[in-house]
Coordinates of C-alpha atoms and ligand atoms in Angstrom, one line a residue:
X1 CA 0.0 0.0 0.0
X2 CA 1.6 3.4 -1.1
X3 CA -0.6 5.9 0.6
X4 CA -1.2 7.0 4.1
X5 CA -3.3 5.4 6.5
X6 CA -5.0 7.9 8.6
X7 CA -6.1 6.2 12.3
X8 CA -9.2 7.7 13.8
X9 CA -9.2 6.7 18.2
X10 CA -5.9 7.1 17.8
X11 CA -5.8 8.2 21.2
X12 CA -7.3 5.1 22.4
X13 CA -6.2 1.5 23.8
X14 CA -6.1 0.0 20.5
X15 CA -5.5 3.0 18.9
X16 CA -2.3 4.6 20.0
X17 CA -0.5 0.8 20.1
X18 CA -1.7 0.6 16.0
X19 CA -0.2 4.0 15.3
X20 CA 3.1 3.6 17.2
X21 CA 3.6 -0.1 14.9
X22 CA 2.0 1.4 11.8
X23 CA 4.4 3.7 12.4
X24 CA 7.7 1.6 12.8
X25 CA 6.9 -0.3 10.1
X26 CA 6.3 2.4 7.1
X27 CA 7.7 5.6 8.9
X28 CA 5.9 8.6 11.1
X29 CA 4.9 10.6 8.1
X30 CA 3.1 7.3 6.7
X31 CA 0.6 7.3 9.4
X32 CA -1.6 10.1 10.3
X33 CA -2.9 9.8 13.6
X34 CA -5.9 11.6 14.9
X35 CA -8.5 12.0 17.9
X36 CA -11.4 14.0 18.8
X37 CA -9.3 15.5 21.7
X38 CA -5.9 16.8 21.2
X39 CA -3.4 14.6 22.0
X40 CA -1.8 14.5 25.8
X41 CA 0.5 11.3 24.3
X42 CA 3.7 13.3 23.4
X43 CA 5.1 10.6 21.4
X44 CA 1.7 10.5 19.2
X45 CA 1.8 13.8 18.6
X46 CA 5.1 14.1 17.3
X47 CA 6.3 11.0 15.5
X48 CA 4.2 12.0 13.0
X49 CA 1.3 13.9 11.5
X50 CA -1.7 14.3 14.1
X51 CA -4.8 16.2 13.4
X52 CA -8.0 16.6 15.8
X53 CA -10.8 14.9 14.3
X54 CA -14.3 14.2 15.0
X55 CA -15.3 11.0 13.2
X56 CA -19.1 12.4 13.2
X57 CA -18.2 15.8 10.9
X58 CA -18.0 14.4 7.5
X59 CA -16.6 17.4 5.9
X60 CA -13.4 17.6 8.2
X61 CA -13.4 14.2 8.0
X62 CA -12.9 14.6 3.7
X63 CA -10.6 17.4 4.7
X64 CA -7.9 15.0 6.3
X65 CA -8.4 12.4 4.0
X66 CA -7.7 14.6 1.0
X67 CA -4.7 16.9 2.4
X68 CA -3.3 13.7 3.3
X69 CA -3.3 11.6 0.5
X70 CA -4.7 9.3 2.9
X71 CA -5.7 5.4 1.2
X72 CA -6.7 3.3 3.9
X73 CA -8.7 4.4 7.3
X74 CA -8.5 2.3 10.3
X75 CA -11.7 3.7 12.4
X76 CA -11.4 2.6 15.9
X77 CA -13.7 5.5 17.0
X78 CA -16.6 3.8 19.4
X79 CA -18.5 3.7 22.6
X80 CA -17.3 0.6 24.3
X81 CA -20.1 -1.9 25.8
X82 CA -20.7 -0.2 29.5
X83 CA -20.5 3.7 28.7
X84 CA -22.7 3.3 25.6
X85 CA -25.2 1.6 28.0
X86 CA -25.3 4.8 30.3
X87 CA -25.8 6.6 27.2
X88 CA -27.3 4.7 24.3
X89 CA -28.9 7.5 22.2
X90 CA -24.7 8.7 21.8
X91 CA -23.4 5.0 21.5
X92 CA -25.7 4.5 18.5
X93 CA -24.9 7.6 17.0
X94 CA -21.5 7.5 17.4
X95 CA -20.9 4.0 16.8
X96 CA -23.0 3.9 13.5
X97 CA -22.7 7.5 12.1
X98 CA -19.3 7.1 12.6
X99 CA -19.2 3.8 10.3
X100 CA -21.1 5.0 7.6
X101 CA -19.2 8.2 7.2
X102 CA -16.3 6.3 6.6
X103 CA -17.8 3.8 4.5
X104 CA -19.1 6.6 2.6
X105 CA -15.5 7.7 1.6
X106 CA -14.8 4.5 0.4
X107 CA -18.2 4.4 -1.7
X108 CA -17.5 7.7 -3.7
X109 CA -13.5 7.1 -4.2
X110 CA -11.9 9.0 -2.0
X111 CA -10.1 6.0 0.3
X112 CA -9.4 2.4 -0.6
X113 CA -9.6 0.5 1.9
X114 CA -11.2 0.1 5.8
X115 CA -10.0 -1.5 8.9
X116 CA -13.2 -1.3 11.4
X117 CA -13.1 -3.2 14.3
X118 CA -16.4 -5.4 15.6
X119 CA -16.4 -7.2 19.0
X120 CA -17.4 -10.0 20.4
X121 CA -20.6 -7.9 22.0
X122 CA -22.5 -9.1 18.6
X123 CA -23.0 -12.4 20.6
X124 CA -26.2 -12.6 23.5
X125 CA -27.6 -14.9 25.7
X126 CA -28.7 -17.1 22.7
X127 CA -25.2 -17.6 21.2
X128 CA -23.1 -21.0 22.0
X129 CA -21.1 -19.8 24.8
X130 CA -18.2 -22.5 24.4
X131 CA -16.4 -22.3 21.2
X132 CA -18.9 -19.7 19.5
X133 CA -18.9 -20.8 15.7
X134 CA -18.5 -17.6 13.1
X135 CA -22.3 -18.0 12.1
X136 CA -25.1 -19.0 15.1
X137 CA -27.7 -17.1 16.9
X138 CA -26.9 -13.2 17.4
X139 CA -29.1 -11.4 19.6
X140 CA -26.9 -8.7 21.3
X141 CA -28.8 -7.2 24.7
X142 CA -26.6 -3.9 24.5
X143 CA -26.2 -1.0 22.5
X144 CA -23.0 -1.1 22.1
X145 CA -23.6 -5.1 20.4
X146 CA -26.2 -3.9 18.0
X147 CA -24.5 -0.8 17.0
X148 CA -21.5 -3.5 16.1
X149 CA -23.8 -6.1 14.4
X150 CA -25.9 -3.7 12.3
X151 CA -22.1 -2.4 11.1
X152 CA -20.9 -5.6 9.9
X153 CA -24.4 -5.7 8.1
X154 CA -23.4 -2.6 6.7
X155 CA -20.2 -3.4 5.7
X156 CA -21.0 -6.7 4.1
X157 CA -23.7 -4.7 2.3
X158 CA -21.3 -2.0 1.1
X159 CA -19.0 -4.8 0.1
X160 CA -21.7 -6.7 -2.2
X161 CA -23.2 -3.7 -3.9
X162 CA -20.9 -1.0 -4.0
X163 CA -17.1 -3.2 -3.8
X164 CA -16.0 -1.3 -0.8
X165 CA -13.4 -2.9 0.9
X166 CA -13.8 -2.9 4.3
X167 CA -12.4 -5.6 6.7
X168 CA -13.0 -6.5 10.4
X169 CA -12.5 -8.6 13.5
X170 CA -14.6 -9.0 16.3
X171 CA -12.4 -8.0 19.1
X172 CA -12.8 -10.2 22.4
X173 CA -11.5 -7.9 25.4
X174 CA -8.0 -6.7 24.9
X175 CA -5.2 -6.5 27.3
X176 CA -2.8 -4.3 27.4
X177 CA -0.3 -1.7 29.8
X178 CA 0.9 1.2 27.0
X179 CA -3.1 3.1 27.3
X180 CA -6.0 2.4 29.5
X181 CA -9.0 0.7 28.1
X182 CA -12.4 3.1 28.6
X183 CA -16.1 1.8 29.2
X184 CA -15.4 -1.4 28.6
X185 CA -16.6 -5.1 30.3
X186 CA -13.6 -6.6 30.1
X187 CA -11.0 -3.6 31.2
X188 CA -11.2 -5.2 34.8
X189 CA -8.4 -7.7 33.1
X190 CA -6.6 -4.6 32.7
X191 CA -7.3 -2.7 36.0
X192 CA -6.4 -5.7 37.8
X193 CA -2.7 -5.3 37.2
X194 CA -2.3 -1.7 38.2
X195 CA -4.2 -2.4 41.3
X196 CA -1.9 -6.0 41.9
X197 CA 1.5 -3.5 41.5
X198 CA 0.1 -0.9 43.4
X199 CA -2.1 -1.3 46.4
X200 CA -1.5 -5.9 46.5
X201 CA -5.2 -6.3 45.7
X202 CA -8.1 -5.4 43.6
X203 CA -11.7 -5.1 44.1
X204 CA -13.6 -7.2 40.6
X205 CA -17.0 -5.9 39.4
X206 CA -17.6 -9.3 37.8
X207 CA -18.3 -12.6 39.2
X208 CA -15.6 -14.8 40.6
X209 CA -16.7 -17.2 37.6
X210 CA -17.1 -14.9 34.7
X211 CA -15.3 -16.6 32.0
X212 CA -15.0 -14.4 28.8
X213 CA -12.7 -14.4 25.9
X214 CA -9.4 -12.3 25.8
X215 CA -6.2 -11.1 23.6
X216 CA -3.0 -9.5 24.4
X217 CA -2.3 -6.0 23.0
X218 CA 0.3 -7.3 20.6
X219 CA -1.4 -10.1 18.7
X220 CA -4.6 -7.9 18.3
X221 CA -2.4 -5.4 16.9
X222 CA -0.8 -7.9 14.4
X223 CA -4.5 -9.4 13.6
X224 CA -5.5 -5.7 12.5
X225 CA -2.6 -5.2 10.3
X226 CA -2.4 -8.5 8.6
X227 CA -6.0 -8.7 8.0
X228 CA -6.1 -4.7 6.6
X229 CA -3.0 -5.7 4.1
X230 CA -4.3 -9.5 3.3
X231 CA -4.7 -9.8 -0.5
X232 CA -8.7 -9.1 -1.3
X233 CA -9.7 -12.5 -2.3
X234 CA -8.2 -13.8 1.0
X235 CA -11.2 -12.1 2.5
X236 CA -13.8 -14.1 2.6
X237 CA -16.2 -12.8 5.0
X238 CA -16.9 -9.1 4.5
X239 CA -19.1 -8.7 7.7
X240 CA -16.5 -9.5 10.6
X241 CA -14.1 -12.4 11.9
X242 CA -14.1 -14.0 14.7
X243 CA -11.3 -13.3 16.7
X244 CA -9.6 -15.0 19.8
X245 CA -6.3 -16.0 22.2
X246 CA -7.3 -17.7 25.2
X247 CA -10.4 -17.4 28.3
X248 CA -10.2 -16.9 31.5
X249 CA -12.9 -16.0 34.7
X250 CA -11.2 -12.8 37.6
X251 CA -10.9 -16.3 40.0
X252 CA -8.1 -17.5 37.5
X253 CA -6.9 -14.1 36.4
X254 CA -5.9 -13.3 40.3
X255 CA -4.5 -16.6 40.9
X256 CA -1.9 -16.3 38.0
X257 CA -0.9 -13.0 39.0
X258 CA -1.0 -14.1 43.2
X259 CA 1.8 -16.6 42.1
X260 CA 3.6 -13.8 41.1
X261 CA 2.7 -11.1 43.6
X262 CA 3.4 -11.8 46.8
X263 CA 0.2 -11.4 49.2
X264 CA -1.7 -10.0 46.0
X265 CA -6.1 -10.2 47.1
X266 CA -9.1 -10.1 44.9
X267 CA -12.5 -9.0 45.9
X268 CA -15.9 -8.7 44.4
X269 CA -18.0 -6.2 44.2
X270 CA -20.6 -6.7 41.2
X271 CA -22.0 -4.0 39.3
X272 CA -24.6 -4.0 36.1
X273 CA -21.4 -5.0 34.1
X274 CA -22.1 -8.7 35.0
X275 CA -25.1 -8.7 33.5
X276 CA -23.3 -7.8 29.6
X277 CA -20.7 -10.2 30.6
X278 CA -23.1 -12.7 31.2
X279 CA -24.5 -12.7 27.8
X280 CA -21.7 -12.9 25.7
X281 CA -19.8 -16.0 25.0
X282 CA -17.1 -17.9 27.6
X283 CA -15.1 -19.0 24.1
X284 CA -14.5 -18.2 20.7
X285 CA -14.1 -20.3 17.5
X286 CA -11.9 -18.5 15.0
X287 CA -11.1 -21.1 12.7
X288 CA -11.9 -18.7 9.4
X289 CA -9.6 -16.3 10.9
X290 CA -6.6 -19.1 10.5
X291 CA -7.9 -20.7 7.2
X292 CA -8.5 -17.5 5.3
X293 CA -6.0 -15.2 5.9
X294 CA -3.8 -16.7 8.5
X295 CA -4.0 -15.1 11.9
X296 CA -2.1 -17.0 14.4
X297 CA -1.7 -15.4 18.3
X298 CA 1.5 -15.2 19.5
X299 CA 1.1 -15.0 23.6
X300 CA -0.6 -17.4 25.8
X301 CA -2.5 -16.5 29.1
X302 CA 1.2 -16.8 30.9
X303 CA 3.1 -14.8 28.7
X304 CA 0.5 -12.1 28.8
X305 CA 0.6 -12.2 32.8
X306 CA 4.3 -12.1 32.6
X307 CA 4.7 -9.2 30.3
X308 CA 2.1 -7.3 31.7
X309 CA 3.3 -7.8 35.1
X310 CA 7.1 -6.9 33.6
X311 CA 6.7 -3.3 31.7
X312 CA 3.7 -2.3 34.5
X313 CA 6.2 -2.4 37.4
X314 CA 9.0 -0.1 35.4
X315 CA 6.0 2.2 34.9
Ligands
LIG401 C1 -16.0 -4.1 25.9 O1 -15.8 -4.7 27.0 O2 -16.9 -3.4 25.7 C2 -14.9 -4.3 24.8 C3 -15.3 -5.3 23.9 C4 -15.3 -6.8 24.3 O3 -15.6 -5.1 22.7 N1 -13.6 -4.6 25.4

């Protein structure tokens, strides 16, 4: 790909990890980076371009792609699963309107390619729960889940009748200790580690049991990229992959890190973010993801514990 990408969240988990490697790998000036906030991430804002953008105003939004020459768009802009449910009239709008304005660029010419990301919030309390297959039941009791479903509708539709390309995975939660997850389910998998390295124990708004399906900041990073530069006809499914590493419930979360830090103590404390937990699925199937265009995840639960464990304590 010889044009720009331009990456809209940028200031987000995902968001500021996919600039910094999109960055490495084709140069600072390659990757235009932009958020609806100005950046506070020093190292964002000057390893290459970075431009304040609100994903919702479609003429600034035309602006950036043009006076950057920009070809592909990774839109990572999005109300996760718990703040869109305390505000869902937002969530929808900026979750859809959001999509289709960048879809839109992509229908009239003006970018080639998308990288949008679903999640595995499409799933609901009628979906398999172990070793969710790509198709099945999807009845999504959030906002945040329908917003993603009716996207990769969207998507496969602007795929089939208008030859966008637009490509997707259905992110299970994501783990990482470079930016802090926001408004999410799973970010207690995150705040755990902070709390373990700074106060020995951590109070879980989940259930004890909770098993959900997870991924470490660097393979999801990797899946993003390889699937955005996989040759077309390696894409088979237009709507969104499945997407997985490994599962795991706060009970066997704490345990791995308790063998690891000394005296470290979980607690529960459960809040309405059990209830969106509860309906999505303990395990994913992502078979297609392998067969079609080769995603493979590097880290297993223990490496992730390790590594996170290892770069938060030089924080
Ligand atoms: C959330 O918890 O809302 C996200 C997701 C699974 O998409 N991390």
């Amino acid at each position: 790909m010889n044009k720009k990408s331009l990456v809209i969240g940028a200031g987000g988990q995902v968001g500021s990890e996919l600039v910094d490697e999109l960055r490495r790998l084709y140069g600072g000036s390659q990757v235009v980076a932009s958020d609806i906030k100005p950046s506070t991430n020093k190292e964002l804002a000057e390893s290459g371009p970075f431009e304040v953008l609100d994903v919702l105003d479609r003429d600034s939004l035309l602006r950036i792609v043009k006076k950057h020459h920009v070809g592909t768009v990774y839109n990572l802009a999005a109300l996760l699963s718990a703040t869109a449910e305390k505000n869902p009239e937002f969530g929808w709008k900026l979750n859809m309107e959001g999509h289709f304005n960048v879809l839109d660029l992509a229908r009239e010419g003006h970018i080639s390619r998308i990288f949008w990301p679903s999640s595995i919030a499409v799933f609901g309390p009628g979906t398999p729960k172990v070793g969710t297959p790509q198709d099945c039941v999807m009845d999504p009791s959030t906002v945040y889940g329908i917003s993603k479903l009716a996207g990769e509708r969207w998507s496969a539709y602007y795929h089939q009748r208008w030859g966008v390309d637009v490509r997707s995975v259905r992110y299970p939660g994501l783990i990482s200790y470079k930016t802090l997850p926001g408004g999410g389910t799973t970010d207690y998998a995150v705040d755990i580690f902070y709390k373990a390295i700074s106060q020995r124990k951590y109070t879980c708004f989940l259930k004890a049991d909770t098993n959900l399906p997870m991924l470490y900041m660097p393979d999801a990073i990797k899946a993003t990229i390889d699937i955005t530069e996989a040759p077309s006809q390696d894409i088979k499914i237009r709507s969104s992959y499945n997407l997985a590493g490994f599962s795991f419930t706060p009970n066997e979360l704490a345990q791995l890190i308790a063998k690891r830090v000394s005296g470290f103590e979980i607690s529960y404390d459960i809040d309405f973010r059990q209830q969106i937990a509860e309906s999505w699925p303990g395990s994913i199937d992502d078979s297609e993801a392998r067969k079609h265009w080769g995603w493979n995840n590097s880290y297993s639960i223990n490496d992730m514990v390790d590594d996170m464990l290892t770069n938060l304590s030089k924080q």
